[in-house]
């Protein structure tokens, strides 16, 4: 498969429909649209825009796969097995998804930029690229998310962005960093309140962004 732009996106959407539930696909398409808006807002060039949009379409490709199958995928791709093998952390789908997507679509479509953004979309990671951050934020603020913190972050980001001169990239990316930090803060607070595991990559992302 070597189409570009909308033709490529159409083919990917058709393929991911085999793996994602209807509601998941609605979320995926919403992240894709959010990434297009963010790409406009951040003035991404054609290449970066394409990487971001491709990663958006593929990011949750294994999210609907069961825990047992996730463990199988971990073994297949040589990923570190989750400590509690019966119940892998939900974040594992970002890792299995990147490998699975690369297996299906190949390295031309799932290149290192797309792979990297997919494999950090839930937790973030140390030293995230701008594409990693944009997908991370888009996944959190896309408009089908109904949590108050998601809605508030979406409103905040667009409001603050509206105040910045579009040529002031430094200010735009400072705002993006703040959004990632705040989203990690919300998520860690939620996880601690629920007494759930925290993927250590989220802490590494937090430390590297402060
Ligand atoms: Fe996800
Ligand atoms: Fe997602």
Short mmCIF file of C-alpha atoms and ligand atoms in Angstrom, two decimals:
data_model
loop_
_atom_site.label_atom_id
_atom_site.label_comp_id
_atom_site.label_asym_id
_atom_site.label_seq_id
_atom_site.Cartn_x
_atom_site.Cartn_y
_atom_site.Cartn_z
CA UNK A 1 0.00 0.00 0.00
CA UNK A 2 1.54 3.29 -1.02
CA UNK A 3 -1.24 5.84 -1.39
CA UNK A 4 -0.96 9.32 0.07
CA UNK A 5 -3.25 11.68 1.96
CA UNK A 6 -6.99 11.08 1.92
CA UNK A 7 -6.67 7.92 -0.17
CA UNK A 8 -4.34 6.41 2.41
CA UNK A 9 -6.57 7.50 5.30
CA UNK A 10 -9.61 5.95 3.62
CA UNK A 11 -7.80 2.61 3.27
CA UNK A 12 -6.58 2.68 6.86
CA UNK A 13 -10.08 3.50 8.17
CA UNK A 14 -11.48 0.56 6.24
CA UNK A 15 -8.85 -1.80 7.69
CA UNK A 16 -9.11 -0.64 11.33
CA UNK A 17 -12.87 -1.22 11.16
CA UNK A 18 -11.96 -4.93 11.38
CA UNK A 19 -10.40 -4.46 14.82
CA UNK A 20 -12.31 -1.62 16.47
CA UNK A 21 -15.87 -1.54 17.82
CA UNK A 22 -18.25 1.07 16.46
CA UNK A 23 -17.77 3.35 19.47
CA UNK A 24 -13.98 2.95 19.34
CA UNK A 25 -13.99 3.81 15.66
CA UNK A 26 -16.03 6.94 16.42
CA UNK A 27 -13.38 7.96 18.99
CA UNK A 28 -10.58 7.18 16.51
CA UNK A 29 -12.19 9.29 13.78
CA UNK A 30 -12.69 12.09 16.30
CA UNK A 31 -8.98 11.98 17.29
CA UNK A 32 -8.14 12.08 13.56
CA UNK A 33 -10.27 15.22 13.09
CA UNK A 34 -8.80 16.76 16.24
CA UNK A 35 -5.29 16.13 14.89
CA UNK A 36 -6.20 17.91 11.66
CA UNK A 37 -7.35 20.94 13.67
CA UNK A 38 -4.20 20.89 15.79
CA UNK A 39 -2.03 20.52 12.66
CA UNK A 40 -3.66 23.69 11.29
CA UNK A 41 -3.30 25.49 14.60
CA UNK A 42 0.38 24.56 14.91
CA UNK A 43 1.13 25.19 11.24
CA UNK A 44 2.57 21.70 10.66
CA UNK A 45 4.14 21.05 7.28
CA UNK A 46 2.60 18.43 5.02
CA UNK A 47 4.91 15.67 6.16
CA UNK A 48 4.37 16.18 9.91
CA UNK A 49 0.65 16.59 9.36
CA UNK A 50 0.55 13.25 7.55
CA UNK A 51 2.50 11.46 10.31
CA UNK A 52 0.20 12.89 12.98
CA UNK A 53 -2.98 11.99 11.10
CA UNK A 54 -1.72 8.48 10.30
CA UNK A 55 -0.82 7.87 13.95
CA UNK A 56 -4.24 9.21 14.98
CA UNK A 57 -6.05 6.71 12.79
CA UNK A 58 -3.96 3.79 14.03
CA UNK A 59 -3.45 4.69 17.68
CA UNK A 60 -6.12 2.43 19.24
CA UNK A 61 -5.95 -0.47 16.78
CA UNK A 62 -5.47 -3.05 19.57
CA UNK A 63 -7.49 -1.29 22.29
CA UNK A 64 -10.46 -3.66 21.86
CA UNK A 65 -8.29 -6.77 21.99
CA UNK A 66 -8.76 -8.84 25.16
CA UNK A 67 -6.22 -9.16 27.97
CA UNK A 68 -5.25 -12.72 27.01
CA UNK A 69 -4.69 -11.74 23.40
CA UNK A 70 -2.72 -8.68 24.54
CA UNK A 71 -0.37 -11.01 26.41
CA UNK A 72 -0.01 -13.14 23.27
CA UNK A 73 0.86 -10.01 21.29
CA UNK A 74 3.43 -9.01 23.95
CA UNK A 75 5.11 -12.40 23.56
CA UNK A 76 4.97 -12.23 19.78
CA UNK A 77 6.58 -8.79 19.61
CA UNK A 78 9.06 -9.42 22.43
CA UNK A 79 7.51 -6.80 24.70
CA UNK A 80 8.14 -7.06 28.42
CA UNK A 81 5.37 -9.19 29.90
CA UNK A 82 3.09 -7.35 32.30
CA UNK A 83 3.78 -8.39 35.89
CA UNK A 84 0.23 -9.49 36.46
CA UNK A 85 -0.14 -11.69 33.40
CA UNK A 86 -3.86 -12.18 33.91
CA UNK A 87 -4.55 -8.49 33.84
CA UNK A 88 -2.17 -6.36 31.79
CA UNK A 89 -2.26 -2.61 32.35
CA UNK A 90 -4.62 -0.87 29.91
CA UNK A 91 -1.66 1.17 28.64
CA UNK A 92 -0.24 -1.95 26.96
CA UNK A 93 -2.43 -1.28 23.91
CA UNK A 94 -0.16 1.61 22.93
CA UNK A 95 2.77 -0.82 22.60
CA UNK A 96 0.99 -3.77 21.02
CA UNK A 97 -0.86 -1.33 18.74
CA UNK A 98 2.34 0.15 17.31
CA UNK A 99 3.77 -3.29 16.51
CA UNK A 100 0.48 -4.67 15.23
CA UNK A 101 -0.07 -1.66 12.95
CA UNK A 102 3.46 -1.96 11.60
CA UNK A 103 2.90 -5.64 10.89
CA UNK A 104 -0.30 -4.91 8.96
CA UNK A 105 0.60 -1.67 7.18
CA UNK A 106 4.39 -1.97 6.93
CA UNK A 107 7.23 0.36 7.83
CA UNK A 108 6.47 2.77 5.02
CA UNK A 109 3.20 3.80 6.67
CA UNK A 110 4.11 3.00 10.28
CA UNK A 111 7.55 4.58 10.20
CA UNK A 112 9.46 5.49 13.36
CA UNK A 113 7.62 8.80 13.81
CA UNK A 114 4.18 7.18 13.59
CA UNK A 115 5.33 4.20 15.69
CA UNK A 116 6.76 6.53 18.35
CA UNK A 117 3.61 8.65 18.62
CA UNK A 118 1.39 5.57 18.81
CA UNK A 119 3.51 3.97 21.52
CA UNK A 120 3.31 7.07 23.75
CA UNK A 121 -0.26 8.23 23.15
CA UNK A 122 -1.61 7.13 26.56
CA UNK A 123 1.33 7.54 28.91
CA UNK A 124 3.64 9.97 27.20
CA UNK A 125 7.35 9.21 27.56
CA UNK A 126 10.64 10.87 28.34
CA UNK A 127 11.56 13.55 25.76
CA UNK A 128 8.40 13.47 23.66
CA UNK A 129 8.51 14.88 20.13
CA UNK A 130 5.98 17.52 19.09
CA UNK A 131 4.05 14.89 17.11
CA UNK A 132 3.97 12.65 20.23
CA UNK A 133 2.59 15.56 22.26
CA UNK A 134 -0.02 16.54 19.69
CA UNK A 135 -1.41 13.00 19.49
CA UNK A 136 -1.34 12.68 23.29
CA UNK A 137 -3.35 15.89 23.65
CA UNK A 138 -5.75 15.11 20.77
CA UNK A 139 -6.56 11.72 22.32
CA UNK A 140 -7.54 13.48 25.55
CA UNK A 141 -9.50 16.46 24.24
CA UNK A 142 -11.33 15.03 21.22
CA UNK A 143 -14.98 16.10 21.46
CA UNK A 144 -16.57 12.68 22.09
CA UNK A 145 -14.81 12.64 25.50
CA UNK A 146 -17.27 13.79 28.13
CA UNK A 147 -15.15 13.97 31.29
CA UNK A 148 -15.11 17.49 32.75
CA UNK A 149 -11.31 17.57 32.70
CA UNK A 150 -11.27 16.69 28.96
CA UNK A 151 -13.82 19.37 28.10
CA UNK A 152 -12.03 21.94 30.26
CA UNK A 153 -8.66 21.17 28.65
CA UNK A 154 -10.12 21.42 25.17
CA UNK A 155 -11.70 24.81 25.94
CA UNK A 156 -8.54 26.06 27.61
CA UNK A 157 -6.24 25.01 24.76
CA UNK A 158 -8.32 26.62 22.01
CA UNK A 159 -8.91 29.77 24.04
CA UNK A 160 -5.24 30.24 24.87
CA UNK A 161 -4.16 29.35 21.34
CA UNK A 162 -6.46 32.06 20.03
CA UNK A 163 -4.45 34.62 22.00
CA UNK A 164 -1.10 33.60 20.47
CA UNK A 165 0.29 34.95 17.21
CA UNK A 166 0.45 31.92 14.88
CA UNK A 167 4.04 32.78 13.95
CA UNK A 168 5.11 32.57 17.60
CA UNK A 169 5.95 28.88 17.54
CA UNK A 170 7.79 29.04 20.86
CA UNK A 171 4.63 30.29 22.63
CA UNK A 172 2.47 27.70 20.84
CA UNK A 173 4.75 24.86 21.91
CA UNK A 174 4.98 26.20 25.48
CA UNK A 175 1.20 25.95 25.55
CA UNK A 176 1.38 22.40 24.19
CA UNK A 177 3.84 21.43 26.94
CA UNK A 178 1.54 22.92 29.54
CA UNK A 179 -1.38 20.91 28.13
CA UNK A 180 0.60 17.66 28.30
CA UNK A 181 1.73 18.41 31.88
CA UNK A 182 -1.83 19.23 32.97
CA UNK A 183 -3.25 16.11 31.33
CA UNK A 184 -0.65 13.95 33.10
CA UNK A 185 -1.56 15.73 36.35
CA UNK A 186 -5.27 15.02 35.88
CA UNK A 187 -4.59 11.40 34.95
CA UNK A 188 -2.22 10.68 37.84
CA UNK A 189 -4.68 12.28 40.28
CA UNK A 190 -7.47 10.11 38.88
CA UNK A 191 -5.35 6.94 39.08
CA UNK A 192 -4.19 7.62 42.65
CA UNK A 193 -7.75 8.34 43.79
CA UNK A 194 -8.88 5.03 42.26
CA UNK A 195 -5.82 3.21 43.66
CA UNK A 196 -4.85 2.04 40.18
CA UNK A 197 -1.41 1.28 38.76
CA UNK A 198 0.51 4.14 37.15
CA UNK A 199 2.63 3.32 34.10
CA UNK A 200 6.10 4.63 34.98
CA UNK A 201 6.49 6.19 31.52
CA UNK A 202 3.93 8.77 32.56
CA UNK A 203 6.13 9.82 35.46
CA UNK A 204 9.16 9.99 33.15
CA UNK A 205 7.17 12.22 30.78
CA UNK A 206 6.13 14.44 33.69
CA UNK A 207 9.71 14.80 34.96
CA UNK A 208 11.12 15.55 31.53
CA UNK A 209 8.54 18.30 30.86
CA UNK A 210 8.72 20.25 34.11
FE1 LIG B 1 -5.47 4.54 23.47
FE1 LIG B 2 -7.63 6.80 21.97
#
